[in-house]
Amino acid sequence: MSFDSLTALVHDSAVIAKRNIIKIRRVPDVLVFVLISPIMFVLLFAYVFGGSIDIPGSNYREFLMAGIFVQTVVFGATFTGAGIADDMQKGIITRFRSLPMSRTAVLAGRTASDVVYNVLSLAIMMATGFIVGWRIRDGIGEALVACVLILIFAYALSWVMAYVALIVPSPEVINNASFIVIFPLTFVANTFVPSQNLPRLLQIFAEWNPVSAATQAARELFGNIPHETPQPEAWALQHPVLYTLVWSVIIVAVFAPLAVRRYRRQA
Amino acid sequence: MCVAEPDNDDHLALCGVSRLRGAGVMEAHVDRLAGMSRIGWSVLCCAKYGATNRVVGTKWPVQSGIGSKEEREPDVPGAIVAEGLTKRFGDVLAVAGLDLTVPEGTVLGLLGPNGAGKTTAVSILTTLIEPDSGTALVAGADVVREPQKVRERIGLSGQYAAVDDVLTGYENLEMIGRLYRFDRRRARQRADELLEQFELTDAAHRPVKTYSGGMRRRLDLAGALVAEPPVIFLDEPTTGLDPRSRLGLWEVVRDLVARGTTILLTTQYLEEADQLADEILVIDHGTAIASGTSDELKARVGGERLDLTLGNEAQLETAVMIMRAVATGDVEIEREQQRIVAPVDAGAASLMRVLRELDERGIELHDLSIRRPTLDDVFFALTGHTTAAAQSAGDGDGLPADRREVRTR
């Protein structure tokens, strides 16, 4: 065979991703949910919390928006888990296993095609945010970097959920199983409230939580942090872009091999 | 081989006898032809042998069977050769030391009830799962050490159609072609060819979930044929299909065999194995319990079956006595159904005799018929228990294994 294993992986993942994207188009219910829930999140947080929480020297709604973006794509990783858990129940997996294709491609194709969901939900959220008064205050270039960073972080997390999907006994469990991971990560963070207001122990967790770093990075890049805001103390929040990227690499490096090994073993 | 021994006339004559049925004529001529060029003899012998082989084609008796040694085709490597395969799932030994050989271009029917280990055996041979022990070569590649090579050379089609419901038939086949690393054009072309061949062209661009059961199964089989593999595994290909679809699938299988494909077919139906397989391997609890051609197996289980259902439970013992008197083997008794099944060899005469005696003793009949042996009968004859009992024991559904079976004699 003329394909080396990396070429094979990329080629086969592309074939699988294409299949998943055809399915997104053909089963629009999922897509509708993917697009409606971010709108709901933006509106809910902007109007329910937005009016009641006051951040000195800042517009809370604007502060909140990056947090909602990150939180929503983190939740979106559940779709990867659900998609894989669903596939594993279907006969098509037997076909994939019996083909001389890359063993990693079924998972890599899924995490790749789920980027489409995240791109769409991010675009929808930004549009909704714009309507309720959120603005990009620095350059468009920085904003794009923020979007790419959020997508990279989301991609890494979808490998975590891919692994979770392969260890849970049935697809029904996947939502609850993923919430156990996702809720603490997204709430013990600076997504909705500044981390300095938290109790000391939670504050430390929040400061070093990669979700906080991703949020902080997005806030900075969108220009949503007022100049008078003091510099964060934690190193992670002082270098949020780097810290987020390092975490994304570590997450993929750990969970992709775990998930692939699990997939190979499952009958 | 004949050619290997060109300078020994005696051996040559023997060789002729062993290879050719009805070769007595040739043997008689050996002395007279002793003066003939030895090379000429070899050529004659082998040419004739070759012709026989071609005519017999895939119906040539196969290895690992009970078939007489003389009739076996030597020196042909098996397309599938498995030795001592075992696989345990928790407490259940799904496959327990299974050996099998399928010579190139032949069909092996793996026959057994649900839970006998058929699907596990196929899963091992198609590299879906690794065996706990044992070895298997499929199309020359080791299933444990060279799984990708095996996957390049096999096609798998199963009971649960391995196709994507949301994609169209065409998209499914194109995707499979792409995963075999065909370029786009070839993948599309192959998809079109197969859709045409399986009469799915009209439905090509409809999502598979709109297909009927038979259409899905055809698409699934088409998926197994995308790369035109030399070895194909069909795991209960017709289970749950209507009779018409079943016949259609049989045609496809025959067509594949005619083109030289080696096939391992699992089935619960004796008739299906009978129709398609050159050799049948009966398995139960993960091991082979019998093998041979369909005729050999039928001979082993005896001729027809007299199938009696009573109207009055109290008369069961008497009826059993009457049935035993005509039976040529073990009589199977299902107390709950008040049913007695006996192998007989005198056909209608046995039926008449039983009928007369039942009538004389005033036994109430619900049903009495004579029929050909079923898988259940083969099973009972080979194992002393019915397939249903084997299933309930295997599935652990709480049904005691002896509920339906009473071994007599």
Short mmCIF file of C-alpha atoms in Angstrom, two decimals, chain A residues 31-128:
data_model
loop_
_atom_site.label_atom_id
_atom_site.label_comp_id
_atom_site.label_asym_id
_atom_site.label_seq_id
_atom_site.Cartn_x
_atom_site.Cartn_y
_atom_site.Cartn_z
CA LEU A 31 -28.55 21.32 13.89
CA VAL A 32 -31.58 23.27 15.07
CA PHE A 33 -30.74 22.45 18.65
CA VAL A 34 -27.11 23.35 18.09
CA LEU A 35 -28.15 26.74 16.79
CA ILE A 36 -31.02 27.55 19.15
CA SER A 37 -29.38 26.71 22.46
CA PRO A 38 -26.55 29.27 22.03
CA ILE A 39 -29.12 31.98 21.29
CA MET A 40 -30.98 30.96 24.41
CA PHE A 41 -27.77 31.02 26.47
CA VAL A 42 -26.82 34.50 25.27
CA LEU A 43 -30.26 35.96 25.91
CA LEU A 44 -30.76 34.21 29.24
CA PHE A 45 -27.44 35.23 30.71
CA ALA A 46 -27.49 38.70 29.20
CA TYR A 47 -30.92 39.59 30.60
CA VAL A 48 -31.25 37.46 33.75
CA PHE A 49 -27.71 37.82 35.14
CA GLY A 50 -26.73 40.84 33.10
CA GLY A 51 -29.01 43.15 35.06
CA SER A 52 -28.31 41.81 38.54
CA ILE A 53 -24.54 41.48 38.66
CA ASP A 54 -22.45 44.59 38.75
CA ILE A 55 -18.82 44.63 37.83
CA PRO A 56 -17.07 47.86 38.74
CA GLY A 57 -15.86 49.78 35.77
CA SER A 58 -17.28 47.33 33.26
CA ASN A 59 -20.36 46.42 31.33
CA TYR A 60 -21.36 43.01 32.72
CA ARG A 61 -23.12 41.97 29.57
CA GLU A 62 -19.93 42.50 27.62
CA PHE A 63 -17.88 40.73 30.30
CA LEU A 64 -20.28 37.80 30.19
CA MET A 65 -20.28 37.21 26.45
CA ALA A 66 -16.85 35.55 26.09
CA GLY A 67 -17.75 33.32 29.04
CA ILE A 68 -20.93 32.23 27.29
CA PHE A 69 -19.06 31.54 24.07
CA VAL A 70 -16.57 29.30 25.83
CA GLN A 71 -19.19 27.62 28.00
CA THR A 72 -21.35 26.82 24.99
CA VAL A 73 -18.59 25.22 22.95
CA VAL A 74 -17.51 23.23 26.00
CA PHE A 75 -21.06 21.94 26.26
CA GLY A 76 -20.94 21.32 22.53
CA ALA A 77 -18.28 18.68 23.10
CA THR A 78 -21.15 16.53 24.33
CA PHE A 79 -22.29 16.26 20.71
CA THR A 80 -19.07 14.48 19.87
CA GLY A 81 -19.72 12.05 22.69
CA ALA A 82 -23.32 11.55 21.65
CA GLY A 83 -22.34 11.06 18.00
CA ILE A 84 -19.73 8.45 18.81
CA ALA A 85 -21.91 6.64 21.34
CA ASP A 86 -24.65 6.56 18.72
CA ASP A 87 -22.32 5.26 16.01
CA MET A 88 -21.04 2.54 18.31
CA GLN A 89 -24.58 1.17 18.54
CA LYS A 90 -24.95 1.00 14.78
CA GLY A 91 -24.03 -1.65 12.28
CA ILE A 92 -21.88 0.75 10.30
CA ILE A 93 -19.14 0.48 12.96
CA THR A 94 -18.83 -3.21 12.12
CA ARG A 95 -18.27 -2.19 8.53
CA PHE A 96 -15.60 0.34 9.50
CA ARG A 97 -13.82 -2.24 11.62
CA SER A 98 -13.78 -4.78 8.84
CA LEU A 99 -12.28 -2.31 6.34
CA PRO A 100 -8.53 -1.81 5.90
CA MET A 101 -8.92 1.79 7.06
CA SER A 102 -7.09 3.74 9.75
CA ARG A 103 -8.30 2.68 13.20
CA THR A 104 -8.16 6.27 14.40
CA ALA A 105 -10.18 7.76 11.55
CA VAL A 106 -13.66 7.05 12.92
CA LEU A 107 -12.87 9.17 15.99
CA ALA A 108 -10.67 11.73 14.26
CA GLY A 109 -13.30 12.19 11.55
CA ARG A 110 -15.95 12.76 14.18
CA THR A 111 -13.98 15.33 16.18
CA ALA A 112 -13.12 17.08 12.92
CA SER A 113 -16.69 17.24 11.65
CA ASP A 114 -17.93 18.51 15.00
CA VAL A 115 -15.84 21.64 14.46
CA VAL A 116 -18.60 22.54 12.00
CA TYR A 117 -21.10 22.61 14.88
CA ASN A 118 -18.83 24.84 16.90
CA VAL A 119 -18.19 27.24 14.03
CA LEU A 120 -21.93 27.59 13.48
CA SER A 121 -22.81 28.02 17.14
CA LEU A 122 -20.01 30.55 17.64
CA ALA A 123 -21.21 32.55 14.64
CA ILE A 124 -24.80 32.50 15.92
CA MET A 125 -23.74 33.55 19.40
CA MET A 126 -21.64 36.41 18.11
CA ALA A 127 -24.53 37.65 16.01
CA THR A 128 -26.94 37.39 18.94
#
